[in-house]
Coordinates of C-alpha atoms in Angstrom, one line a residue:
Chain A
M1 CA -37.8 -27.5 -10.0
T2 CA -36.0 -25.2 -7.8
V3 CA -34.5 -26.3 -4.6
D4 CA -35.7 -24.3 -1.9
L5 CA -32.3 -24.9 0.7
S6 CA -33.0 -21.9 2.9
T7 CA -32.4 -23.5 6.7
A8 CA -34.8 -22.4 9.6
F9 CA -32.1 -22.3 12.2
G10 CA -34.0 -21.6 15.5
R11 CA -34.7 -17.9 15.7
L12 CA -31.9 -17.8 12.2
R13 CA -32.9 -18.1 9.0
L14 CA -30.0 -19.3 7.3
K15 CA -29.5 -19.3 3.1
N16 CA -28.7 -23.0 2.4
P17 CA -27.5 -25.3 5.2
I18 CA -23.4 -25.7 4.6
G19 CA -21.8 -24.0 7.0
T20 CA -17.9 -24.2 8.4
A21 CA -16.7 -25.3 11.3
S22 CA -14.4 -23.9 14.2
G23 CA -10.6 -23.9 13.8
T24 CA -10.4 -24.7 10.1
F25 CA -11.7 -21.8 8.8
G26 CA -9.6 -19.2 10.7
Y27 CA -11.5 -16.4 10.4
G28 CA -13.2 -16.3 7.0
L29 CA -11.9 -13.6 4.9
E30 CA -8.6 -16.0 4.4
F31 CA -11.1 -18.1 2.3
A32 CA -12.4 -14.9 1.1
H33 CA -9.9 -15.6 -2.5
Y34 CA -11.4 -19.6 -3.3
L35 CA -15.2 -18.8 -2.5
D36 CA -18.1 -16.1 -1.7
L37 CA -18.1 -15.9 2.3
A38 CA -21.8 -14.6 1.4
A39 CA -22.8 -17.7 -0.4
L40 CA -22.3 -19.6 2.9
G41 CA -25.1 -20.7 5.0
A42 CA -23.1 -20.0 8.0
I43 CA -19.4 -20.1 9.2
S44 CA -18.2 -20.1 12.7
V45 CA -14.7 -19.0 13.5
K46 CA -11.5 -19.9 15.1
G47 CA -12.5 -20.2 19.5
L48 CA -12.8 -16.9 20.2
S49 CA -10.8 -15.9 24.1
F50 CA -10.9 -13.1 26.4
R51 CA -7.6 -12.6 26.4
P52 CA -5.1 -13.2 22.9
C53 CA -4.2 -16.6 23.1
H54 CA -0.6 -18.4 21.9
G55 CA -1.5 -22.2 21.3
N56 CA 0.5 -24.3 22.2
P57 CA 3.8 -26.2 21.0
P58 CA 4.8 -27.1 17.7
P59 CA 4.0 -29.8 16.6
R60 CA 0.4 -29.5 16.4
I61 CA -0.2 -31.5 14.2
C62 CA -0.4 -34.8 12.2
E63 CA -1.9 -37.1 9.4
T64 CA -3.7 -40.2 10.2
D65 CA -5.9 -42.6 8.7
A66 CA -8.1 -40.7 6.5
G67 CA -7.5 -38.2 8.8
M68 CA -5.9 -35.9 11.4
L69 CA -4.6 -35.1 15.4
N70 CA -3.9 -32.0 16.2
A71 CA -3.3 -29.6 19.1
I72 CA -3.3 -26.0 18.5
G73 CA -4.3 -24.8 22.1
L74 CA -6.9 -23.0 20.1
Q75 CA -4.4 -20.4 19.0
N76 CA -6.5 -17.1 18.6
V77 CA -6.1 -13.2 18.3
G78 CA -8.2 -12.8 21.0
V79 CA -12.3 -11.1 20.8
D80 CA -11.7 -7.8 20.8
A81 CA -9.2 -8.1 17.6
F82 CA -11.8 -9.9 16.3
L83 CA -14.3 -7.3 16.7
A84 CA -12.3 -4.1 15.6
E85 CA -10.1 -6.3 13.1
K86 CA -11.8 -9.7 11.0
L87 CA -16.1 -8.5 12.0
P88 CA -16.2 -5.5 9.7
E89 CA -14.4 -7.4 6.7
L90 CA -17.1 -10.1 7.1
A91 CA -19.5 -7.9 7.4
R92 CA -19.3 -6.2 3.9
L93 CA -18.8 -9.7 2.5
G94 CA -21.5 -10.4 3.9
A95 CA -20.6 -13.0 5.8
T96 CA -23.8 -14.7 8.4
V97 CA -20.5 -15.3 11.6
I98 CA -21.5 -17.1 14.1
A99 CA -18.5 -16.2 16.5
N100 CA -17.6 -19.6 18.4
V101 CA -16.4 -18.9 22.0
W102 CA -13.8 -20.3 25.1
G103 CA -12.4 -19.7 27.9
D104 CA -10.6 -21.7 31.0
T105 CA -13.3 -20.2 33.8
E106 CA -16.9 -19.4 33.7
D107 CA -16.0 -15.9 34.0
D108 CA -13.9 -16.2 31.5
Y109 CA -16.8 -17.3 28.4
V110 CA -19.2 -14.5 30.4
A111 CA -16.4 -11.9 29.8
V112 CA -16.2 -12.6 25.7
V113 CA -19.8 -12.7 25.1
E114 CA -20.1 -9.6 27.4
R115 CA -17.5 -7.6 24.6
I116 CA -19.7 -9.0 21.4
G117 CA -23.1 -7.7 23.2
S118 CA -25.6 -7.7 20.8
D119 CA -23.2 -6.7 17.8
R120 CA -25.7 -8.1 15.0
R121 CA -22.9 -8.3 12.8
V122 CA -22.6 -12.1 15.4
A123 CA -25.9 -14.0 13.7
A124 CA -24.9 -16.5 17.4
I125 CA -22.9 -17.4 19.0
E126 CA -21.0 -21.8 19.6
V127 CA -19.5 -22.0 23.6
N128 CA -17.2 -24.5 22.4
V129 CA -17.2 -27.0 25.6
S130 CA -15.5 -29.3 24.0
C131 CA -11.7 -28.5 23.2
P132 CA -9.1 -31.5 23.7
N133 CA -6.4 -29.8 23.7
V134 CA -6.5 -27.7 26.3
V135 CA -5.3 -28.2 29.5
K136 CA -7.9 -26.4 31.4
G137 CA -11.7 -25.0 30.6
G138 CA -12.9 -26.6 27.1
M139 CA -13.6 -30.1 27.8
I140 CA -13.9 -30.1 31.9
F141 CA -17.3 -28.4 31.4
G142 CA -17.9 -30.3 27.6
N143 CA -17.1 -33.6 30.1
N144 CA -19.9 -33.0 33.5
P145 CA -23.9 -32.1 32.3
E146 CA -23.9 -30.9 35.8
A147 CA -20.5 -28.2 35.1
L148 CA -21.9 -28.4 31.5
A149 CA -25.2 -26.6 32.8
A150 CA -24.0 -24.3 34.8
L151 CA -22.0 -22.3 32.5
V152 CA -25.1 -22.0 29.4
K153 CA -27.2 -20.7 32.1
R154 CA -24.3 -17.7 33.3
I155 CA -23.4 -17.2 28.9
R156 CA -27.7 -17.7 28.7
A157 CA -28.6 -14.9 31.3
A158 CA -24.9 -13.2 29.8
T159 CA -26.2 -12.7 26.3
G160 CA -29.4 -12.6 23.4
H161 CA -28.2 -13.6 21.2
P162 CA -29.3 -17.3 19.3
L163 CA -26.9 -19.8 21.3
V164 CA -25.3 -23.3 19.8
V165 CA -23.5 -25.5 22.3
K166 CA -20.4 -27.7 20.2
L167 CA -20.0 -31.1 22.2
S168 CA -17.7 -32.9 22.8
P169 CA -18.1 -36.6 21.0
N170 CA -15.8 -37.9 24.5
V171 CA -18.5 -38.5 26.6
T172 CA -20.4 -42.1 27.5
D173 CA -23.6 -40.1 27.4
I174 CA -23.8 -38.1 24.3
V175 CA -27.8 -36.9 25.4
A176 CA -27.6 -36.5 28.6
C177 CA -24.7 -33.7 27.4
A178 CA -26.8 -32.5 24.2
H179 CA -29.9 -32.2 27.5
A180 CA -28.3 -30.1 29.8
A181 CA -26.9 -28.0 27.5
V182 CA -30.4 -27.4 26.1
D183 CA -32.3 -27.7 29.8
A184 CA -29.8 -25.0 30.7
G185 CA -31.0 -22.3 27.9
A186 CA -28.6 -23.6 24.6
D187 CA -30.7 -22.6 20.9
A188 CA -29.4 -24.9 19.4
L189 CA -26.4 -28.1 19.4
S190 CA -23.6 -28.8 17.1
L191 CA -21.8 -32.2 16.9
I192 CA -19.3 -32.9 17.5
N193 CA -16.5 -31.6 18.1
T194 CA -13.4 -34.0 17.7
L195 CA -12.0 -37.8 19.3
V196 CA -8.7 -37.6 21.6
G197 CA -6.4 -39.5 20.4
L198 CA -3.1 -40.6 19.8
A199 CA -0.1 -41.2 17.4
I200 CA 2.9 -42.3 17.7
D201 CA 6.7 -42.0 16.3
L202 CA 8.0 -45.0 16.5
E203 CA 11.8 -44.5 16.0
R204 CA 11.5 -42.0 18.8
R205 CA 8.7 -44.0 21.0
E206 CA 7.3 -40.5 20.9
P207 CA 3.9 -39.2 20.4
K208 CA 3.7 -37.5 17.2
I209 CA 1.9 -34.4 18.6
G210 CA 3.5 -32.1 21.3
F211 CA 0.1 -31.8 23.4
T212 CA 1.0 -35.7 23.9
T213 CA -2.9 -36.2 22.9
G214 CA -4.8 -34.6 19.9
G215 CA -7.9 -33.7 18.8
L216 CA -9.4 -36.7 15.7
S217 CA -10.8 -35.5 13.3
G218 CA -12.0 -36.0 8.8
P219 CA -13.5 -39.1 7.6
A220 CA -12.1 -41.3 10.1
I221 CA -14.7 -39.5 12.1
R222 CA -17.8 -39.4 10.2
P223 CA -19.5 -42.7 11.4
V224 CA -19.7 -41.3 14.9
A225 CA -20.2 -38.4 13.6
L226 CA -23.6 -39.4 12.7
R227 CA -24.8 -41.8 15.2
M228 CA -24.4 -39.2 17.5
V229 CA -26.3 -36.4 15.8
W230 CA -29.5 -39.3 15.2
E231 CA -29.2 -40.3 19.4
V232 CA -29.4 -36.4 20.1
R233 CA -31.7 -36.1 17.2
K234 CA -34.1 -38.8 18.4
A235 CA -34.6 -37.7 21.9
I236 CA -34.5 -34.0 21.1
P237 CA -37.2 -33.1 18.1
K238 CA -37.3 -29.4 17.8
I239 CA -33.2 -28.7 19.1
P240 CA -32.1 -27.6 16.0
I241 CA -28.8 -28.9 15.1
F242 CA -25.2 -28.6 13.3
G243 CA -23.9 -32.0 12.2
M244 CA -20.3 -32.3 11.0
G245 CA -17.2 -34.1 11.4
G246 CA -15.2 -36.3 8.6
I247 CA -17.6 -34.4 5.9
E248 CA -15.9 -33.9 2.0
T249 CA -19.4 -34.5 -0.6
V250 CA -22.1 -33.5 -0.8
E251 CA -23.2 -37.6 -0.4
H252 CA -21.7 -37.0 3.3
V253 CA -23.9 -33.6 3.7
V254 CA -27.3 -35.3 2.9
E255 CA -26.2 -38.4 5.5
F256 CA -26.3 -35.4 8.4
L257 CA -29.5 -34.2 7.1
I258 CA -30.7 -37.4 7.1
A259 CA -29.1 -38.4 10.1
G260 CA -30.8 -35.7 11.4
A261 CA -29.0 -32.1 11.3
N262 CA -30.2 -29.4 10.4
A263 CA -27.5 -27.9 8.9
V264 CA -24.0 -28.9 8.5
Q265 CA -21.1 -27.5 9.0
I266 CA -17.6 -28.5 7.0
G267 CA -14.4 -28.8 8.8
T268 CA -11.2 -30.6 7.6
A269 CA -11.6 -31.2 4.6
N270 CA -11.4 -26.8 4.0
F271 CA -8.1 -27.5 5.0
R272 CA -7.8 -30.5 2.1
D273 CA -9.1 -27.6 -0.5
P274 CA -10.3 -23.9 0.3
S275 CA -13.5 -24.0 -2.3
L276 CA -15.2 -27.5 -1.4
A277 CA -17.4 -25.2 1.4
S278 CA -18.9 -23.4 -1.4
R279 CA -19.0 -25.4 -4.5
L280 CA -21.4 -28.0 -1.8
V281 CA -24.2 -25.4 -2.1
G282 CA -24.4 -25.9 -5.4
E283 CA -23.8 -30.1 -5.6
L284 CA -26.5 -29.9 -2.4
A285 CA -29.1 -28.2 -5.3
A286 CA -28.2 -30.4 -7.7
W287 CA -28.6 -34.2 -5.6
C288 CA -32.0 -33.1 -4.3
E289 CA -33.0 -31.4 -7.8
D290 CA -32.4 -35.5 -9.0
H291 CA -34.0 -37.2 -6.1
G292 CA -36.6 -35.0 -7.4
V293 CA -36.5 -33.3 -3.1
A294 CA -38.4 -29.7 -3.4
R295 CA -37.4 -28.6 0.3
V296 CA -33.7 -29.3 1.4
S297 CA -35.9 -29.5 4.7
D298 CA -37.7 -32.1 4.0
L299 CA -34.2 -34.6 4.0
V300 CA -33.9 -33.8 7.9
D301 CA -34.3 -36.5 10.2
T302 CA -35.9 -39.0 7.4
L303 CA -33.5 -42.2 8.6
R304 CA -35.5 -45.0 8.7
T305 CA -34.3 -47.7 11.2
R306 CA -35.5 -50.4 11.8
P307 CA -36.4 -52.0 15.5
R308 CA -34.1 -54.2 17.4
P309 CA -34.4 -57.1 17.9
D310 CA -34.2 -58.5 22.1
H311 CA -30.8 -61.1 21.9
E312 CA -31.4 -64.4 20.6
F313 CA -30.0 -66.9 22.8
A314 CA -30.0 -70.4 20.1
Chain B
M1 CA -2.5 -14.6 -4.5
A2 CA -2.1 -18.1 -4.6
V3 CA -4.4 -20.1 -7.5
N4 CA -6.3 -23.7 -7.0
E5 CA -6.0 -25.2 -9.7
S6 CA -5.1 -28.3 -11.6
L7 CA -2.0 -29.1 -13.3
R8 CA -0.8 -32.3 -15.3
V9 CA 2.0 -34.2 -14.1
L10 CA 4.6 -33.3 -17.3
R11 CA 6.7 -36.7 -16.2
T12 CA 8.9 -37.4 -13.1
I13 CA 13.5 -38.3 -13.1
H14 CA 14.0 -40.0 -11.0
Y15 CA 17.6 -40.0 -9.2
D16 CA 17.5 -42.8 -7.1
E17 CA 15.2 -45.5 -5.0
H18 CA 14.4 -42.5 -2.9
H19 CA 14.8 -38.2 -4.9
Y20 CA 12.9 -37.7 -7.3
S21 CA 11.9 -34.5 -9.4
L22 CA 8.2 -34.0 -10.1
F23 CA 7.2 -31.6 -13.0
V24 CA 4.2 -30.5 -13.3
S25 CA 1.8 -28.3 -15.4
A26 CA 3.0 -24.4 -14.5
G27 CA -1.0 -23.2 -14.5
T28 CA -1.7 -19.5 -13.9
I29 CA 1.3 -20.7 -10.4
G30 CA 4.4 -20.6 -12.8
P31 CA 4.2 -16.5 -13.3
K32 CA 3.3 -16.1 -9.7
T33 CA 6.1 -17.8 -8.6
K34 CA 9.1 -15.9 -6.5
P35 CA 12.2 -18.1 -5.3
G36 CA 11.2 -19.5 -2.4
H37 CA 7.5 -19.7 -2.9
F38 CA 5.7 -22.8 -2.5
A39 CA 2.7 -25.0 -2.4
M40 CA 0.5 -27.6 -1.3
I41 CA 0.3 -30.8 -3.8
Q42 CA -3.1 -32.8 -3.0
A43 CA -1.3 -37.1 -4.2
G44 CA -4.5 -38.2 -6.0
E45 CA -8.0 -39.2 -4.9
G46 CA -9.1 -40.6 -1.8
F47 CA -8.4 -40.5 1.6
R48 CA -4.2 -41.9 1.7
P49 CA -2.8 -39.7 2.3
Y50 CA -5.9 -37.4 3.6
L51 CA -4.0 -33.8 3.2
R52 CA -2.4 -31.6 0.4
R53 CA 1.9 -31.5 0.7
A54 CA 3.7 -28.8 1.7
F55 CA 6.8 -28.6 -1.6
S56 CA 9.1 -26.5 -2.3
I57 CA 8.6 -24.7 -6.3
A58 CA 12.3 -26.0 -7.0
D59 CA 12.1 -24.4 -10.7
V60 CA 9.5 -22.7 -13.1
T61 CA 11.1 -24.0 -16.2
K62 CA 9.3 -25.9 -19.2
V63 CA 9.7 -29.5 -20.3
A64 CA 9.9 -29.9 -24.2
G65 CA 8.3 -26.5 -24.2
V66 CA 5.9 -27.6 -22.0
P67 CA 5.7 -24.4 -19.1
A68 CA 6.6 -26.5 -15.8
L69 CA 6.8 -26.6 -12.2
E70 CA 10.0 -28.6 -11.2
F71 CA 9.2 -30.7 -7.3
V72 CA 12.6 -32.0 -6.3
V73 CA 11.1 -34.6 -3.7
K74 CA 12.1 -36.6 -1.0
I75 CA 10.5 -40.4 -0.5
V76 CA 9.5 -39.9 3.0
G77 CA 5.9 -41.1 3.8
V78 CA 3.0 -42.2 1.8
G79 CA 3.3 -38.6 0.1
T80 CA 5.7 -38.4 -0.8
A81 CA 5.6 -41.9 -2.7
A82 CA 2.2 -41.6 -3.4
L83 CA 3.9 -38.2 -5.6
A84 CA 6.8 -40.3 -7.2
R85 CA 3.4 -43.0 -9.2
F86 CA 1.7 -40.4 -11.6
A87 CA 1.7 -41.0 -15.3
E88 CA 1.9 -38.5 -17.9
G89 CA -0.9 -36.5 -17.9
T90 CA -2.6 -37.2 -14.8
P91 CA -4.7 -34.4 -13.0
L92 CA -3.2 -33.3 -9.7
P93 CA -4.9 -30.7 -7.7
V94 CA -2.3 -27.7 -6.6
L95 CA -3.0 -24.1 -4.8
G96 CA 0.4 -22.3 -4.6
P97 CA 2.2 -19.4 -5.4
L98 CA 1.9 -19.6 -1.1
G99 CA 3.8 -17.9 1.2
V100 CA 6.6 -15.5 1.9
P101 CA 9.2 -15.7 -1.0
F102 CA 13.6 -15.1 -0.3
P103 CA 13.9 -11.5 -0.4
I104 CA 16.1 -10.7 -3.7
D105 CA 15.0 -7.4 -4.7
D106 CA 17.3 -5.3 -2.2
L107 CA 20.1 -6.6 -3.6
L108 CA 22.6 -4.7 -5.9
P109 CA 24.4 -6.1 -8.9
S110 CA 27.8 -5.5 -6.2
D111 CA 26.3 -7.8 -3.6
R112 CA 27.6 -10.8 -3.1
V113 CA 25.0 -13.8 -1.0
A114 CA 26.0 -17.4 0.3
L115 CA 22.7 -20.4 -0.9
V116 CA 23.8 -23.2 2.0
A117 CA 21.5 -25.8 1.4
G118 CA 21.1 -29.3 3.5
G119 CA 19.5 -33.0 1.6
I120 CA 16.5 -32.1 0.2
G121 CA 17.0 -28.7 1.0
L122 CA 18.6 -27.7 -2.5
A123 CA 15.0 -27.7 -3.4
P124 CA 13.5 -24.0 -2.6
L125 CA 16.6 -22.5 -3.6
V126 CA 17.0 -23.8 -7.8
L127 CA 14.9 -21.2 -8.3
L128 CA 16.5 -18.7 -6.1
A129 CA 19.8 -19.3 -7.9
R130 CA 18.3 -19.0 -11.9
T131 CA 16.6 -15.8 -10.5
L132 CA 20.4 -14.5 -9.1
A133 CA 22.1 -15.6 -12.4
A134 CA 19.5 -13.7 -14.3
R135 CA 20.2 -10.8 -12.6
G136 CA 23.5 -11.0 -12.0
I137 CA 23.9 -11.5 -8.6
A138 CA 27.3 -13.5 -7.5
A139 CA 25.7 -16.6 -5.3
D140 CA 28.2 -19.2 -3.8
L141 CA 26.4 -22.7 -3.2
F142 CA 28.1 -24.0 -0.3
Y143 CA 25.8 -27.6 -0.2
G144 CA 26.2 -31.3 1.8
G145 CA 25.3 -33.7 2.0
R146 CA 25.1 -37.7 4.0
N147 CA 26.6 -38.8 0.8
E148 CA 27.3 -38.2 -3.3
N149 CA 23.3 -39.2 -3.7
D150 CA 22.0 -36.3 -1.6
V151 CA 24.0 -33.8 -3.3
L152 CA 21.2 -33.2 -6.4
K153 CA 20.6 -30.6 -9.7
R154 CA 24.2 -29.7 -8.9
A155 CA 24.8 -29.5 -13.5
D156 CA 22.2 -26.7 -12.7
F157 CA 23.6 -24.7 -9.7
E158 CA 26.8 -25.2 -11.8
R159 CA 25.3 -24.1 -14.4
F160 CA 23.1 -20.6 -13.3
L161 CA 26.3 -19.6 -9.9
G162 CA 29.1 -21.5 -11.9
P163 CA 30.8 -24.7 -11.2
H164 CA 34.1 -22.4 -9.2
R165 CA 31.3 -21.3 -6.7
C166 CA 29.3 -24.3 -5.8
R167 CA 30.9 -26.2 -2.9
Y168 CA 30.2 -29.7 -1.8
A169 CA 30.5 -31.2 2.0
T170 CA 29.2 -35.2 2.5
D171 CA 29.4 -37.4 6.1
D172 CA 31.0 -40.0 3.9
G173 CA 33.3 -37.7 1.1
S174 CA 32.0 -39.4 -1.6
L175 CA 31.6 -35.7 -3.1
G176 CA 32.9 -32.9 -1.6
R177 CA 34.1 -32.0 1.6
R178 CA 33.8 -35.2 4.3
G179 CA 31.7 -32.9 7.5
R180 CA 29.3 -31.1 7.3
V181 CA 28.3 -28.1 5.6
T182 CA 27.8 -25.4 7.6
E183 CA 31.7 -26.1 7.7
L184 CA 32.5 -25.1 5.0
F185 CA 30.7 -22.4 5.2
T186 CA 32.8 -21.7 7.9
N187 CA 35.7 -22.0 6.1
A188 CA 34.7 -19.5 3.1
L189 CA 33.6 -16.9 5.9
A190 CA 36.9 -17.6 7.3
G191 CA 38.2 -16.2 4.5
G192 CA 36.8 -12.9 4.8
V193 CA 34.2 -13.5 2.0
R194 CA 31.4 -10.9 3.4
Y195 CA 27.8 -11.7 2.5
R196 CA 25.3 -9.3 2.0
R197 CA 22.7 -11.5 2.8
V198 CA 22.4 -15.8 3.3
Y199 CA 19.4 -18.1 1.9
A200 CA 19.3 -21.8 3.2
C201 CA 17.2 -24.2 3.6
G202 CA 17.9 -28.0 5.1
P203 CA 17.3 -29.7 8.6
V204 CA 16.8 -28.2 11.8
A205 CA 19.6 -29.2 12.7
M206 CA 21.6 -27.5 10.1
F207 CA 19.7 -24.6 10.6
R208 CA 20.1 -24.4 14.3
A209 CA 24.1 -24.4 13.5
L210 CA 23.8 -21.9 10.8
A211 CA 21.7 -19.4 12.6
E212 CA 24.3 -19.4 15.6
L213 CA 27.5 -18.9 12.9
L214 CA 25.3 -15.6 11.3
A215 CA 24.8 -13.8 15.0
E216 CA 28.5 -14.9 15.4
A217 CA 29.3 -12.8 12.4
K218 CA 26.8 -10.6 12.1
L219 CA 24.9 -12.3 8.8
E220 CA 21.5 -11.7 8.0
G221 CA 19.4 -14.8 7.0
S222 CA 16.6 -15.8 5.2
F223 CA 15.8 -19.2 6.4
A224 CA 13.2 -21.4 3.9
M225 CA 11.5 -23.8 6.7
E226 CA 9.7 -26.4 6.4
S227 CA 6.8 -28.4 9.1
E228 CA 3.9 -30.5 8.8
M229 CA 0.8 -28.9 7.4
A230 CA -2.9 -29.4 6.7
C231 CA -3.3 -26.2 5.1
G232 CA -0.7 -24.0 3.5
F233 CA -2.6 -20.7 4.4
G234 CA -2.5 -19.9 8.2
V235 CA -5.4 -21.6 9.6
C236 CA -4.3 -24.4 10.4
L237 CA -2.2 -23.8 12.7
G238 CA -0.7 -26.5 12.8
C239 CA 3.1 -25.6 11.5
V240 CA 4.1 -23.1 14.0
V241 CA 7.4 -22.2 14.9
P242 CA 8.2 -20.0 18.5
M243 CA 9.3 -16.4 18.1
V244 CA 11.7 -14.6 20.0
D245 CA 8.4 -12.4 20.8
G246 CA 7.1 -15.2 22.5
R247 CA 4.2 -16.3 19.3
F248 CA 3.8 -19.1 17.3
A249 CA 4.2 -18.1 13.6
T250 CA 2.6 -19.8 10.9
I251 CA 5.1 -21.3 8.0
C252 CA 3.2 -21.0 5.2
K253 CA 2.4 -17.0 6.0
E254 CA 4.6 -16.0 8.0
G255 CA 6.9 -18.3 6.7
P256 CA 8.2 -20.2 4.4
C257 CA 10.9 -17.3 3.9
V258 CA 11.9 -15.9 7.3
S259 CA 14.6 -14.6 9.3
P260 CA 16.3 -16.5 11.7
A261 CA 16.9 -13.9 13.9
Q262 CA 13.5 -14.3 14.8
I263 CA 13.4 -17.6 15.3
D264 CA 13.4 -19.2 19.2
W265 CA 15.8 -21.1 18.7
A266 CA 15.8 -23.0 22.0
R267 CA 12.5 -23.7 22.2
L268 CA 12.4 -25.3 19.2

């Protein structure tokens, strides 16, 4: 049996549903030595700002149980350097590139998107409204459906590229944020970004991270991510979704597809094993074959849930 | 370029309850390794420890005739504790060699260099000492620790460099001079020795003091820096240090061996 891994993702047609997550994959080129970039469904590059950004002072990371905290602070080379120095090589290597963008203000986001313009070497734009590690921008939009809608409307007007909005899990109602983004013109959603956490150095009674709090990623967050993907899928049946959060194995990939993601992004696991993402493409085909699944898209949104009972008081 | 491969545990030598040497098969990493390179090691399956750990490749050697990488490790947490317990033959995922090695290609046989180590900071200096010895370049070792147990692999250093070139300092005076390793080094400078370059690895306090000494004496340095790292190859951006030009530089990719003159010690 030949398994069909191709994935319709709104206007995009991905080779397979395995992508890599922004902030965990550099500009892609760092991984070219460990895997074939062209073999991946899509790669989402480090969040790009209009001007280069130095990021936060160290310490920036620490390990936690089944995961890690980070507060990198969106250090990046800036959109111009990305377009001039990274994108040509990514295009030459055949990568499907998603440009992740961020800013402090609406104008900043629009400026980055306008710089990218109609460059066809960029397959889609992913809007980061969910970074918990910068003082301005980022989560100010991600936490507030009205601010989010206003931002997405402006970006929508500024680009013809497919527009993916990456949502923050640090909200009470992820579905309200998803609706706000989609109603404002998002073509697709990515969820989830990191969960805000705190780790403490007991002897010093100081946070282990210089920024005090950091974003939690890794296997520890996978159940939360699955729940949010599932909630948004139920609420918005047609919207293309990138699911992510703690994916380490092919079984984890399949979980996200069943919960309702059309495709996934491998994140922190890229740090542990730089070859993992491409290996998962092969393992996904094998898993589908073993389970009699002819098209990987047949797995999407197939969670069988039971009706939830009302409270029964004794 | 670095290789992501599975290497077998060949032997573990425990020096005391806190320190050990881990020998793994050299794989294809061994022949590519230069002094100052490091490797990322996954300490077993499962999610505790979750991330790989960064270790200097202390030596490229042999165990019972089998080519081996040696890592000298101090137990400081779950990763270093887990790595101490693997039986011979256990496969470990290893990514390496990584980073910018010590600059040594420009040294001349007439040059004299210094090696300054603090505690577990000896690790990258073992292969450096072996390599310098093979090239016939004179090197003086200044090695300090809290006590005698902290000052490891003295026999190797003395074999490579000559016993007369190895000087020790301990906080409690149990080995060598009582006091700090930087005091040993200061005394040598006061004696009029002129070093072409000073290679160092140790805790931040030692680096800071040494950087000041080198700046005053107008001596060139190369420090093998350490930091928590998630990836080891320049993408997580977790291991940065502040530089004098205002940037943050990754220790894993722009280092670990960096010139102390480029680091903004006031912001570190």
